[in-house]
Short mmCIF file of C-alpha atoms and ligand atoms in Angstrom, two decimals:
data_model
loop_
_atom_site.label_atom_id
_atom_site.label_comp_id
_atom_site.label_asym_id
_atom_site.label_seq_id
_atom_site.Cartn_x
_atom_site.Cartn_y
_atom_site.Cartn_z
CA MET N 235 4.90 5.78 -6.45
CA GLU N 236 2.36 3.14 -7.55
CA PHE N 237 0.91 0.73 -5.00
CA ASP N 238 1.32 -3.01 -5.70
CA CYS N 239 -1.65 -3.66 -3.43
CA ASP N 240 -3.84 -1.87 -0.88
CA VAL N 241 -2.98 -4.17 2.02
CA LEU N 242 0.10 -6.32 2.45
CA ILE N 243 -0.46 -9.04 5.05
CA ALA N 244 2.53 -10.68 6.74
CA GLY N 245 1.54 -14.25 7.58
CA GLY N 246 -0.80 -16.77 5.98
CA GLY N 247 -2.11 -18.33 9.21
CA PRO N 248 -5.85 -18.29 10.04
CA THR N 249 -5.85 -14.57 10.95
CA GLY N 250 -4.02 -13.38 7.83
CA VAL N 251 -5.96 -15.53 5.37
CA THR N 252 -9.35 -14.68 6.92
CA LEU N 253 -8.52 -10.97 6.80
CA ALA N 254 -7.42 -11.32 3.17
CA ILE N 255 -10.72 -12.96 2.17
CA LEU N 256 -12.88 -10.45 4.04
CA LEU N 257 -10.95 -7.57 2.43
CA ALA N 258 -11.08 -9.12 -1.04
CA ARG N 259 -14.84 -9.59 -0.73
CA ARG N 260 -15.00 -5.79 -0.32
CA GLY N 261 -12.89 -5.21 -3.42
CA VAL N 262 -9.60 -4.48 -1.62
CA ARG N 263 -6.38 -5.61 -3.36
CA VAL N 264 -4.40 -7.83 -1.00
CA ILE N 265 -1.08 -9.67 -1.04
CA VAL N 266 -0.47 -12.28 1.67
CA ALA N 267 3.22 -13.14 2.16
CA GLU N 268 3.72 -16.44 4.01
CA LYS N 269 7.26 -17.48 4.82
CA GLU N 270 6.55 -21.22 4.97
CA ALA N 271 5.91 -23.40 1.92
CA GLY N 272 2.91 -25.18 3.47
CA ILE N 273 0.34 -24.99 6.26
CA TYR N 274 1.80 -25.25 9.82
CA PRO N 275 1.56 -28.99 10.57
CA LEU N 276 1.94 -29.24 14.39
CA PRO N 277 -0.94 -29.48 16.92
CA ARG N 278 -2.63 -26.19 17.69
CA ALA N 279 -6.32 -25.14 17.83
CA ALA N 280 -8.89 -27.86 18.54
CA HIS N 281 -11.87 -25.60 19.26
CA ILE N 282 -13.70 -22.83 17.46
CA ASP N 283 -16.68 -21.01 18.93
CA HIS N 284 -19.94 -19.88 17.30
CA GLU N 285 -18.62 -16.40 16.61
CA GLY N 286 -15.54 -17.81 14.89
CA MET N 287 -17.77 -20.04 12.77
CA ARG N 288 -19.85 -17.02 11.75
CA ILE N 289 -16.69 -15.24 10.59
CA LEU N 290 -15.66 -18.37 8.66
CA GLN N 291 -19.16 -18.26 7.13
CA GLU N 292 -18.46 -14.83 5.70
CA ALA N 293 -15.05 -16.10 4.60
CA GLY N 294 -16.72 -18.95 2.70
CA ALA N 295 -15.13 -21.72 4.81
CA ALA N 296 -17.74 -22.55 7.47
CA ASP N 297 -19.54 -25.37 5.66
CA ALA N 298 -16.27 -27.22 4.94
CA VAL N 299 -15.09 -26.76 8.55
CA PHE N 300 -18.44 -27.75 10.04
CA ALA N 301 -18.63 -30.92 7.93
CA THR N 302 -15.59 -32.47 9.67
CA SER N 303 -16.02 -30.86 13.12
CA ARG N 304 -17.51 -32.57 16.17
CA ARG N 305 -19.47 -31.45 19.19
CA THR N 306 -19.93 -32.49 22.81
CA PRO N 307 -22.36 -31.02 25.33
CA ARG N 308 -19.85 -30.79 28.18
CA TYR N 309 -16.50 -29.26 29.12
CA ASP N 310 -15.64 -30.63 32.59
CA PHE N 311 -12.90 -29.71 35.04
CA LEU N 312 -12.44 -32.78 37.28
CA ASN N 313 -10.25 -33.24 40.35
CA ALA N 314 -7.91 -36.23 40.79
CA ARG N 315 -10.83 -38.27 42.17
CA GLY N 316 -13.02 -37.56 39.14
CA GLN N 317 -15.32 -35.11 40.96
CA VAL N 318 -16.65 -32.16 38.94
CA LEU N 319 -15.15 -28.81 39.99
CA LEU N 320 -16.41 -26.71 37.07
CA ARG N 321 -18.71 -27.65 34.20
CA PHE N 322 -19.57 -25.73 31.02
CA ASP N 323 -22.78 -27.30 29.84
CA ARG N 324 -24.80 -27.21 26.61
CA THR N 325 -21.73 -26.28 24.57
CA ASP N 326 -23.14 -28.17 21.58
CA ARG N 327 -26.30 -26.02 21.40
CA MET N 328 -26.93 -23.35 18.81
CA ALA N 329 -25.46 -20.06 20.10
CA ALA N 330 -25.86 -16.37 19.26
CA GLY N 331 -23.57 -16.55 16.23
CA GLY N 332 -25.95 -18.95 14.47
CA TRP N 333 -23.62 -21.94 14.96
CA PRO N 334 -23.13 -24.35 17.88
CA GLY N 335 -21.31 -22.85 20.87
CA ALA N 336 -18.24 -25.13 20.64
CA ASN N 337 -16.98 -26.93 17.55
CA MET N 338 -14.01 -29.29 17.82
CA ILE N 339 -11.68 -29.04 14.85
CA HIS N 340 -8.30 -29.83 13.32
CA GLN N 341 -6.55 -26.47 12.66
CA PRO N 342 -4.72 -27.49 9.46
CA SER N 343 -8.09 -28.51 7.95
CA VAL N 344 -9.54 -25.10 8.90
CA GLU N 345 -6.56 -23.37 7.30
CA ALA N 346 -6.88 -25.53 4.16
CA ALA N 347 -10.58 -24.55 3.87
CA LEU N 348 -9.63 -20.88 4.22
CA ARG N 349 -6.93 -21.14 1.56
CA THR N 350 -9.38 -22.83 -0.83
CA SER N 351 -11.76 -19.93 -0.32
CA LEU N 352 -8.95 -17.38 -0.77
CA ALA N 353 -8.01 -19.00 -4.08
CA SER N 354 -11.41 -17.99 -5.49
CA CYS N 355 -10.91 -14.28 -4.60
CA ASP N 356 -10.06 -12.10 -7.59
CA THR N 357 -8.23 -9.35 -5.71
CA ALA N 358 -6.20 -11.36 -3.15
CA ALA N 359 -3.43 -13.92 -3.42
CA LEU N 360 -1.31 -15.85 -0.95
CA HIS N 361 2.35 -16.36 -1.83
CA PRO N 362 4.02 -19.27 0.00
CA SER N 363 7.76 -19.00 0.73
CA TRP N 364 7.63 -15.19 0.67
CA THR N 365 9.25 -13.68 3.78
CA ILE N 366 8.91 -10.04 4.78
CA GLU N 367 12.44 -9.05 5.78
CA ARG N 368 12.16 -5.29 6.39
CA PHE N 369 9.76 -2.42 5.88
CA SER N 370 9.55 1.32 6.23
CA GLN N 371 6.54 3.60 6.28
CA ASP N 372 5.75 7.15 5.23
CA THR N 373 2.58 9.23 5.30
CA ALA N 374 1.11 7.51 2.20
CA GLY N 375 2.06 3.87 2.64
CA VAL N 376 4.47 1.08 3.53
CA THR N 377 7.38 -0.26 1.48
CA ALA N 378 8.48 -3.81 2.32
CA GLN N 379 11.47 -5.86 1.21
CA LEU N 380 10.77 -9.54 0.80
CA SER N 381 12.78 -12.62 0.02
CA THR N 382 11.01 -14.96 -2.41
CA PRO N 383 12.06 -18.15 -4.25
CA GLU N 384 12.58 -15.92 -7.33
CA GLY N 385 14.88 -13.53 -5.41
CA PRO N 386 14.44 -10.25 -3.50
CA ARG N 387 11.31 -8.21 -4.13
CA GLU N 388 9.89 -4.87 -3.02
CA ILE N 389 6.18 -4.33 -2.37
CA ARG N 390 4.49 -0.98 -1.86
CA ALA N 391 1.13 -1.05 -0.03
CA ARG N 392 -1.17 1.46 1.63
CA TYR N 393 -1.19 -0.60 4.86
CA LEU N 394 0.80 -3.50 6.31
CA VAL N 395 -0.90 -5.94 8.68
CA GLY N 396 1.38 -8.10 10.82
CA ALA N 397 -0.55 -11.35 11.19
CA ASP N 398 2.78 -13.09 11.55
CA GLY N 399 2.23 -15.03 14.76
CA ALA N 400 3.53 -14.92 18.31
CA ARG N 401 7.12 -14.07 17.37
CA SER N 402 5.89 -11.42 14.89
CA PRO N 403 8.88 -9.87 13.13
CA VAL N 404 6.55 -7.01 12.13
CA ARG N 405 5.77 -6.26 15.79
CA GLU N 406 9.48 -6.45 16.64
CA ALA N 407 10.48 -4.16 13.77
CA ALA N 408 7.75 -1.68 14.73
CA GLY N 409 9.26 -1.59 18.24
CA ILE N 410 6.01 -2.62 19.95
CA ALA N 411 6.38 -4.30 23.36
CA PHE N 412 4.15 -6.86 25.10
CA ASP N 413 2.26 -6.41 28.36
CA ASP N 414 3.04 -9.73 30.04
CA LEU N 415 0.02 -11.07 31.95
CA ALA N 416 2.17 -13.40 34.04
CA PHE N 417 1.22 -16.89 32.92
CA GLU N 418 3.91 -19.24 31.63
CA GLU N 419 3.60 -23.04 31.76
CA PRO N 420 5.27 -25.72 29.58
CA TRP N 421 2.98 -28.43 28.17
CA LEU N 422 3.26 -31.40 25.82
CA VAL N 423 0.49 -31.64 23.19
CA VAL N 424 -0.28 -35.00 21.56
CA ASP N 425 -2.76 -35.52 18.72
CA VAL N 426 -3.87 -39.05 17.91
CA LEU N 427 -5.69 -40.74 15.04
CA VAL N 428 -8.66 -42.69 16.36
CA ASP N 429 -9.34 -46.32 15.38
CA ASP N 430 -11.97 -47.03 18.05
CA ALA N 431 -13.92 -43.96 19.19
CA SER N 432 -16.03 -46.01 21.64
CA ARG N 433 -12.97 -46.25 23.94
CA LEU N 434 -12.52 -42.45 24.24
CA PRO N 435 -14.22 -39.92 26.56
CA SER N 436 -17.22 -38.27 24.95
CA ALA N 437 -16.78 -34.94 26.85
CA ASN N 438 -13.94 -32.42 26.86
CA LEU N 439 -11.96 -32.86 30.06
CA GLN N 440 -9.44 -31.00 32.21
CA ILE N 441 -8.01 -33.37 34.78
CA CYS N 442 -6.90 -31.12 37.66
CA ASP N 443 -4.63 -33.76 39.17
CA PRO N 444 -1.63 -32.15 40.92
CA ALA N 445 0.44 -35.24 40.03
CA ARG N 446 0.02 -34.53 36.27
CA PRO N 447 -2.42 -31.85 35.10
CA THR N 448 -3.90 -33.21 31.85
CA THR N 449 -6.25 -32.07 29.09
CA CYS N 450 -8.25 -34.53 26.96
CA VAL N 451 -10.46 -33.06 24.23
CA LEU N 452 -12.21 -33.98 21.01
CA MET N 453 -10.89 -32.70 17.69
CA GLY N 454 -12.25 -32.88 14.17
CA GLU N 455 -13.47 -36.21 12.82
CA GLY N 456 -11.07 -39.13 13.39
CA ARG N 457 -8.80 -37.34 15.89
CA HIS N 458 -8.45 -36.77 19.65
CA ARG N 459 -6.09 -34.60 21.71
CA TRP N 460 -4.20 -35.04 25.01
CA GLU N 461 -2.11 -32.32 26.65
CA PHE N 462 0.17 -33.03 29.62
CA MET N 463 1.79 -30.45 31.87
CA ILE N 464 5.56 -30.90 31.91
CA LYS N 465 7.03 -31.30 35.39
CA PRO N 466 10.21 -29.61 36.64
CA GLY N 467 13.24 -31.64 35.54
CA GLU N 468 11.50 -33.15 32.47
CA THR N 469 12.97 -32.04 29.15
CA ALA N 470 11.12 -31.44 25.88
CA GLU N 471 13.12 -34.30 24.36
CA LYS N 472 12.17 -36.75 27.11
CA VAL N 473 8.43 -36.00 27.11
CA SER N 474 8.21 -36.08 23.28
CA ASP N 475 9.51 -39.62 23.08
CA ASP N 476 6.78 -42.05 21.92
CA ALA N 477 7.58 -44.57 24.66
CA PHE N 478 7.19 -41.83 27.31
CA ILE N 479 3.92 -40.66 25.71
CA GLU N 480 2.62 -44.22 25.95
CA THR N 481 3.23 -44.17 29.72
CA LEU N 482 1.29 -40.88 29.91
CA LEU N 483 -1.59 -42.41 27.94
CA ALA N 484 -1.58 -45.69 29.92
CA PRO N 485 -4.18 -44.56 32.54
CA TRP N 486 -6.61 -43.86 29.67
CA ASP N 487 -6.44 -47.49 28.43
CA VAL N 488 -6.46 -46.53 24.74
CA ALA N 489 -3.42 -48.50 23.54
CA ASP N 490 -5.20 -50.27 20.64
CA ALA N 491 -7.74 -47.52 20.03
CA VAL N 492 -5.46 -44.66 18.94
CA ARG N 493 -2.20 -43.96 17.05
CA ILE N 494 0.03 -40.94 17.78
CA GLU N 495 -0.14 -38.59 14.79
CA ARG N 496 1.86 -35.54 15.93
CA LYS N 497 3.22 -33.97 19.10
CA ALA N 498 4.76 -30.67 20.18
CA VAL N 499 6.00 -28.91 23.30
CA TYR N 500 4.73 -25.38 23.91
CA THR N 501 5.07 -22.79 26.64
CA PHE N 502 1.56 -21.47 27.19
CA ARG N 503 1.65 -17.70 27.68
CA ALA N 504 -0.67 -14.71 28.26
CA ARG N 505 0.50 -11.46 26.60
CA ILE N 506 -1.03 -8.45 24.85
CA ALA N 507 0.87 -6.03 22.60
CA SER N 508 0.83 -2.54 24.06
CA GLN N 509 0.01 -0.95 20.68
CA TRP N 510 -1.94 -2.60 17.83
CA ARG N 511 -1.43 0.22 15.34
CA LYS N 512 1.59 2.29 14.53
CA GLY N 513 0.84 4.58 11.60
CA ARG N 514 0.16 2.37 8.59
CA VAL N 515 1.18 -0.83 10.36
CA LEU N 516 -1.40 -2.88 12.27
CA LEU N 517 -1.10 -6.10 14.27
CA ALA N 518 -3.66 -8.92 14.36
CA GLY N 519 -4.00 -12.42 15.83
CA ASP N 520 -1.14 -13.97 17.80
CA ALA N 521 1.10 -11.08 16.73
CA ALA N 522 -1.08 -8.82 18.92
CA HIS N 523 -1.98 -11.22 21.75
CA GLN N 524 -1.43 -14.70 23.07
CA THR N 525 -3.57 -16.70 25.45
CA PRO N 526 -3.12 -20.06 27.15
CA PRO N 527 -5.36 -22.52 25.23
CA PHE N 528 -7.64 -23.57 28.13
CA ALA N 529 -10.58 -21.49 26.84
CA GLY N 530 -9.87 -22.37 23.17
CA GLN N 531 -9.81 -18.70 22.17
CA GLY N 532 -6.47 -17.88 20.47
CA MET N 533 -7.50 -18.49 16.88
CA CYS N 534 -11.07 -17.30 17.59
CA SER N 535 -9.62 -13.99 18.81
CA GLY N 536 -7.54 -13.64 15.64
CA LEU N 537 -10.69 -14.19 13.56
CA ARG N 538 -12.46 -11.45 15.55
CA ASP N 539 -9.53 -9.12 14.89
CA ALA N 540 -9.86 -9.88 11.17
CA ALA N 541 -13.62 -9.17 11.23
CA ASN N 542 -13.10 -5.90 13.13
CA LEU N 543 -10.29 -4.70 10.86
CA ALA N 544 -11.65 -5.81 7.48
CA TRP N 545 -14.59 -3.41 7.17
CA LYS N 546 -12.61 -0.54 8.66
CA LEU N 547 -9.65 -0.96 6.30
CA ALA N 548 -12.01 -1.44 3.35
CA SER N 549 -13.99 1.71 4.27
CA VAL N 550 -10.81 3.77 4.62
CA ILE N 551 -9.23 2.45 1.42
CA GLY N 552 -12.53 2.87 -0.48
CA GLY N 553 -12.72 6.52 0.62
CA ASP N 554 -15.89 6.04 2.72
CA ALA N 555 -14.14 6.65 6.04
CA GLY N 556 -11.33 8.69 7.48
CA ASP N 557 -8.08 6.98 8.44
CA ASP N 558 -8.78 7.64 12.14
CA LEU N 559 -11.52 4.95 12.02
CA LEU N 560 -8.58 2.54 12.38
CA ASP N 561 -7.82 4.06 15.78
CA SER N 562 -10.98 2.39 17.09
CA TYR N 563 -9.54 -1.11 16.42
CA GLN N 564 -7.50 -1.59 19.60
CA PRO N 565 -9.90 0.13 22.06
CA GLU N 566 -12.72 -2.05 20.73
CA ARG N 567 -10.85 -5.35 20.70
CA ALA N 568 -8.44 -5.15 23.66
CA PRO N 569 -11.05 -5.35 26.49
CA ASN N 570 -12.59 -8.41 24.80
CA LEU N 571 -9.12 -9.91 24.56
CA ARG N 572 -8.37 -9.23 28.21
CA ALA N 573 -11.63 -10.94 29.20
CA THR N 574 -10.87 -14.06 27.12
CA ILE N 575 -7.31 -14.17 28.47
CA ASP N 576 -8.54 -13.68 32.07
CA MET N 577 -10.92 -16.61 31.59
CA ALA N 578 -8.14 -18.78 30.12
CA VAL N 579 -5.70 -17.81 32.89
CA MET N 580 -8.33 -18.58 35.55
CA MET N 581 -8.82 -22.01 33.97
CA GLY N 582 -5.05 -22.45 33.56
CA ARG N 583 -4.29 -21.64 37.20
CA MET N 584 -7.04 -24.03 38.24
CA VAL N 585 -5.62 -26.84 36.10
CA CYS N 586 -1.90 -26.17 36.62
CA THR N 587 -1.95 -26.54 40.41
CA THR N 588 0.80 -29.02 41.32
CA SER N 589 0.87 -28.84 45.12
CA ARG N 590 -1.40 -31.35 46.88
CA TRP N 591 -2.35 -28.80 49.54
CA GLY N 592 -3.09 -26.17 46.85
CA ALA N 593 -5.26 -28.72 45.03
CA PHE N 594 -7.13 -29.57 48.25
CA VAL N 595 -7.90 -25.88 48.90
CA ARG N 596 -8.92 -25.36 45.23
CA ASP N 597 -11.18 -28.45 45.23
CA THR N 598 -12.90 -27.38 48.44
CA LYS N 599 -13.45 -23.85 47.12
CA PHE N 600 -14.82 -24.94 43.74
CA ARG N 601 -17.00 -27.73 45.11
CA LEU N 602 -18.54 -25.31 47.60
CA ALA N 603 -19.08 -22.62 44.96
CA ARG N 604 -20.61 -25.22 42.64
CA ALA N 605 -22.95 -26.49 45.35
CA LEU N 606 -24.07 -22.89 45.95
CA GLY N 607 -24.64 -22.35 42.19
CA LYS N 608 -22.02 -19.61 42.07
CA LEU N 609 -20.04 -20.87 39.06
CA PRO N 610 -20.75 -20.29 35.35
CA ASP N 611 -22.29 -23.28 33.62
CA GLY N 612 -23.23 -22.52 29.99
CA PRO N 613 -20.74 -21.40 27.34
CA ALA N 614 -18.65 -18.38 28.35
CA ASP N 615 -19.85 -14.88 27.40
CA TYR N 616 -17.31 -12.16 26.62
CA PRO N 617 -17.91 -8.40 27.05
CA PRO N 618 -19.53 -6.20 24.41
CA ILE N 619 -17.67 -3.34 22.72
CA SER N 620 -17.80 -0.41 25.11
CA THR N 621 -16.00 2.32 23.18
CA GLY N 622 -15.06 3.06 19.56
CA ALA N 623 -17.25 3.17 16.46
CA ILE N 624 -20.54 2.76 18.32
CA LEU N 625 -23.32 5.06 19.36
CA THR N 626 -22.49 4.91 23.06
CA GLY N 627 -25.53 5.25 25.28
CA SER N 628 -28.12 3.94 22.83
CA PRO N 629 -29.65 0.63 24.02
CA GLY N 630 -27.68 -2.39 22.76
CA ALA N 631 -24.80 -0.34 21.29
CA GLY N 632 -21.64 -2.46 21.12
CA SER N 633 -23.42 -5.74 21.81
CA TYR N 634 -23.06 -8.78 19.56
CA PHE N 635 -25.97 -8.98 17.11
CA PRO N 636 -27.29 -12.55 16.94
CA GLN N 637 -27.62 -14.54 13.73
CA PRO N 638 -30.99 -16.30 13.68
CA LEU N 639 -31.84 -19.09 11.27
CA CYS N 640 -35.17 -18.84 9.48
CA PRO N 641 -37.57 -21.81 9.68
CA ARG N 642 -36.15 -23.13 6.40
CA GLY N 643 -32.61 -23.15 7.89
CA ARG N 644 -31.21 -20.12 6.05
CA ARG N 645 -28.89 -17.93 8.13
CA LEU N 646 -29.45 -14.18 8.51
CA ASP N 647 -26.00 -13.15 7.20
CA ASP N 648 -26.45 -15.19 4.01
CA ALA N 649 -29.83 -13.52 3.46
CA LEU N 650 -28.72 -9.93 4.18
CA GLY N 651 -25.18 -10.06 2.78
CA LEU N 652 -22.05 -8.00 3.42
CA GLY N 653 -21.96 -4.46 4.77
CA HIS N 654 -23.89 -2.73 7.51
CA TRP N 655 -27.62 -3.37 7.99
CA LEU N 656 -30.27 -0.88 8.98
CA ILE N 657 -33.12 -2.98 10.37
CA ALA N 658 -36.25 -0.95 11.11
CA ARG N 659 -39.41 -2.27 12.72
CA GLU N 660 -41.46 -0.76 9.88
CA ASP N 661 -39.55 -2.87 7.30
CA LEU N 662 -39.78 -6.27 9.00
CA ASP N 663 -42.56 -7.55 6.72
CA THR N 664 -40.65 -6.69 3.52
CA PRO N 665 -39.18 -9.66 1.54
CA ARG N 666 -35.64 -8.79 2.76
CA PHE N 667 -36.46 -9.37 6.45
CA SER N 668 -39.76 -11.27 6.60
CA ALA N 669 -38.29 -14.78 7.09
CA PHE N 670 -36.48 -13.53 10.21
CA ALA N 671 -39.14 -11.08 11.40
CA PRO N 672 -40.08 -12.79 14.72
CA THR N 673 -36.49 -12.90 16.04
CA LEU N 674 -35.63 -9.43 14.74
CA ALA N 675 -38.81 -8.01 16.30
CA ALA N 676 -37.96 -9.76 19.60
CA TRP N 677 -34.50 -8.11 19.58
CA LEU N 678 -36.01 -4.67 18.91
CA ASP N 679 -38.61 -5.26 21.66
CA LEU N 680 -35.91 -6.24 24.15
CA HIS N 681 -34.05 -3.00 23.45
CA GLN N 682 -37.25 -0.94 23.09
CA ALA N 683 -35.90 0.26 19.76
CA GLU N 684 -37.50 1.43 16.56
CA ALA N 685 -34.46 0.41 14.51
CA VAL N 686 -30.97 -0.98 14.87
CA LEU N 687 -27.87 -0.38 12.77
CA VAL N 688 -25.65 -3.47 12.72
CA ARG N 689 -22.01 -2.97 11.75
CA PRO N 690 -20.39 -5.17 9.07
CA ASP N 691 -18.65 -7.22 11.81
CA ARG N 692 -22.11 -7.88 13.32
CA TYR N 693 -21.70 -5.76 16.42
CA VAL N 694 -24.43 -3.21 17.05
CA PHE N 695 -23.57 0.37 16.08
CA GLY N 696 -26.63 1.71 17.85
CA THR N 697 -30.39 1.93 18.08
CA GLY N 698 -32.79 4.79 17.43
CA SER N 699 -34.87 6.14 14.56
CA PRO N 700 -33.85 4.86 11.10
CA GLY N 701 -33.08 8.33 9.70
CA ASP N 702 -31.00 9.38 12.68
CA LEU N 703 -29.06 6.09 12.73
CA ALA N 704 -28.18 6.35 9.02
CA ALA N 705 -26.97 9.93 9.47
CA ARG N 706 -24.91 9.13 12.57
CA TRP N 707 -23.33 6.11 10.87
CA ASP N 708 -22.21 8.24 7.91
CA ALA N 709 -20.90 10.90 10.25
CA ALA N 710 -19.07 8.31 12.34
CA LEU N 711 -17.25 6.94 9.31
CA VAL N 712 -16.34 10.24 7.74
CA GLY N 713 -15.56 12.31 10.78
CA GLY N 714 -14.71 9.54 13.24
CA GLU N 715 -16.85 11.55 15.64
CA LEU N 716 -19.61 9.95 17.66
CA GLN N 717 -22.00 11.97 19.71
CA GLN N 718 -23.82 10.32 22.58
CA ALA N 719 -27.26 9.04 21.67
C1 FAD Y 1003 -1.50 -26.28 21.89
C2 FAD Y 1003 -2.36 -25.18 21.34
C3 FAD Y 1003 -3.73 -25.29 21.38
C4 FAD Y 1003 -4.53 -24.28 20.88
N1 FAD Y 1003 -5.89 -24.43 20.93
C5 FAD Y 1003 -6.68 -23.46 20.45
C6 FAD Y 1003 -8.08 -23.66 20.40
O1 FAD Y 1003 -8.60 -24.70 20.78
N2 FAD Y 1003 -8.85 -22.66 19.88
C7 FAD Y 1003 -8.30 -21.50 19.41
O2 FAD Y 1003 -9.06 -20.62 18.97
N3 FAD Y 1003 -6.96 -21.31 19.40
C8 FAD Y 1003 -6.14 -22.26 19.89
N4 FAD Y 1003 -4.78 -22.11 19.84
C9 FAD Y 1003 -4.22 -20.85 19.31
C10 FAD Y 1003 -4.14 -20.82 17.78
O3 FAD Y 1003 -3.48 -21.93 17.27
C11 FAD Y 1003 -3.45 -19.54 17.37
O4 FAD Y 1003 -4.04 -18.45 18.08
C12 FAD Y 1003 -3.57 -19.25 15.87
O5 FAD Y 1003 -2.87 -20.19 15.12
C13 FAD Y 1003 -3.00 -17.86 15.56
O6 FAD Y 1003 -3.19 -17.60 14.21
P1 FAD Y 1003 -2.38 -16.42 13.50
O7 FAD Y 1003 -2.78 -16.48 12.07
O8 FAD Y 1003 -2.57 -15.17 14.24
O9 FAD Y 1003 -0.85 -16.82 13.68
P2 FAD Y 1003 -0.09 -18.10 13.09
O10 FAD Y 1003 -1.03 -19.23 12.90
O11 FAD Y 1003 1.09 -18.32 13.97
O12 FAD Y 1003 0.37 -17.64 11.66
C14 FAD Y 1003 1.42 -16.70 11.49
C15 FAD Y 1003 2.08 -16.96 10.16
O13 FAD Y 1003 3.00 -15.93 9.88
C16 FAD Y 1003 4.10 -16.49 9.18
N5 FAD Y 1003 5.23 -15.57 9.27
C17 FAD Y 1003 6.00 -15.29 10.35
N6 FAD Y 1003 6.94 -14.36 10.03
C18 FAD Y 1003 6.75 -14.03 8.73
C19 FAD Y 1003 7.40 -13.13 7.84
N7 FAD Y 1003 8.43 -12.38 8.24
N8 FAD Y 1003 6.96 -13.06 6.57
C20 FAD Y 1003 5.93 -13.82 6.14
N9 FAD Y 1003 5.28 -14.70 6.96
C21 FAD Y 1003 5.67 -14.79 8.24
C22 FAD Y 1003 4.31 -17.83 9.88
O14 FAD Y 1003 5.02 -18.74 9.06
C23 FAD Y 1003 2.88 -18.27 10.14
O15 FAD Y 1003 2.36 -19.10 9.14
C24 FAD Y 1003 -3.94 -23.12 20.33
C25 FAD Y 1003 -2.55 -23.00 20.26
C26 FAD Y 1003 -1.76 -24.02 20.76
C27 FAD Y 1003 -0.27 -23.89 20.66
#
């Protein structure tokens, strides 16, 4: 039976559309089925990190997103008296991904930029109002039944990716359960349009006040966000009422400075799917994991899934790699996910304390730890890849390869392009690398390496001699076998 496409993606959110673009840029034929007619309009992501921006760069959307994003040097956790408990500093500085550490955004604008980029891809298309209803798989592919405005339709693809959000019908139909990481708190989220920015806080804030835990953060240009924890006995209907929201905003004295644009009630959760691949069906983004938003990592994690999956699927479909390369997806990504969720849950538990005694104990503990310099300060770091398609044991294997800018402002990825890179010390003065030679040489010095092979998702495959690295990379793709360095 003929294939209608190589990869069918369920869901046209940020994960699905990014994956579609990254696949299409590698020549893969993709259909994205999105059940809604338009982009999801309610408040969600407000923050994207440097690594997420780098992935958007490859997806052709970073410049548009950056143009309307904003930055602040501080993310502060304050107690009810305004004292600093925890501070992430320098979040506006350039970070390893070649973009500032924290960029405050408006998610629908990010999704619009991604869809504009997708529209220019020859081998991928997004179909609004197409719902995947059922699917079955066999050894060669997946057959899905969809409902579309033109009536029922069947699509045959080599792989199906469920990027269909937290409720993920694909995950449900595949019979994949969640590991629940035991965090569940209801919050009201309010986005406002800003008329007078001088009246708003210039830093991102978590107000750890047991009387009403509150978040106040920047968004993209012209917007600001408040989030309020919902107390026992308060209903979603009550807290969503504009008059009630005005009482919540009253302490901020912003009555004439902002207008409510949109609001939503969410239950913040922490969960990871137990299996991210079942045969020819893979899960990505919120379909595979959900995190409370305190670390601003949900969408960023979905983008990392897309970057990890795209080159692997493209290599398998293009015949350059064996299908078992896809088995490295979950072992590589899940530990990173657990670390981001642990960080968010730590922040969430800190913020969501509602007992006065609990808050007193927390404040004492954090203020002491801060005074002793025992708390993180700069932007959070998440763990490297420790197992999977890497040359375990070689210095730097699995670490995130930085993206330097050359003195003229050009970024490394734009200069070197798609695919894996073999960067050897002996080649640094060639035209391909010379503009970046000092930073590349510094990386090789740090790892005492002659050469590095950087994977297409910009994680380090391994270090060693150029000839050996090239041979081991080919062997890793074809055989899925990786010997220790
Ligand atoms: C209040 C809040 C604040 C947040 N803040 C941040 C933040 O600051 N930073 C951050 O990185 N993340 C943040 N997030 C998380 C972020 O919004 C999500 O992680 C992100 O939207 C997930 O993207 P996705 O593409 O995986 O899923 P979704 O965006 O949920 O997209 C899934 C899509 O699949 C479609 N779909 C579902 N079923 C089907 C079907 N059967 N057929 C076809 N299509 C289907 C849906 O219509 C939907 O469009 C926040 C979330 C919330 C709620």
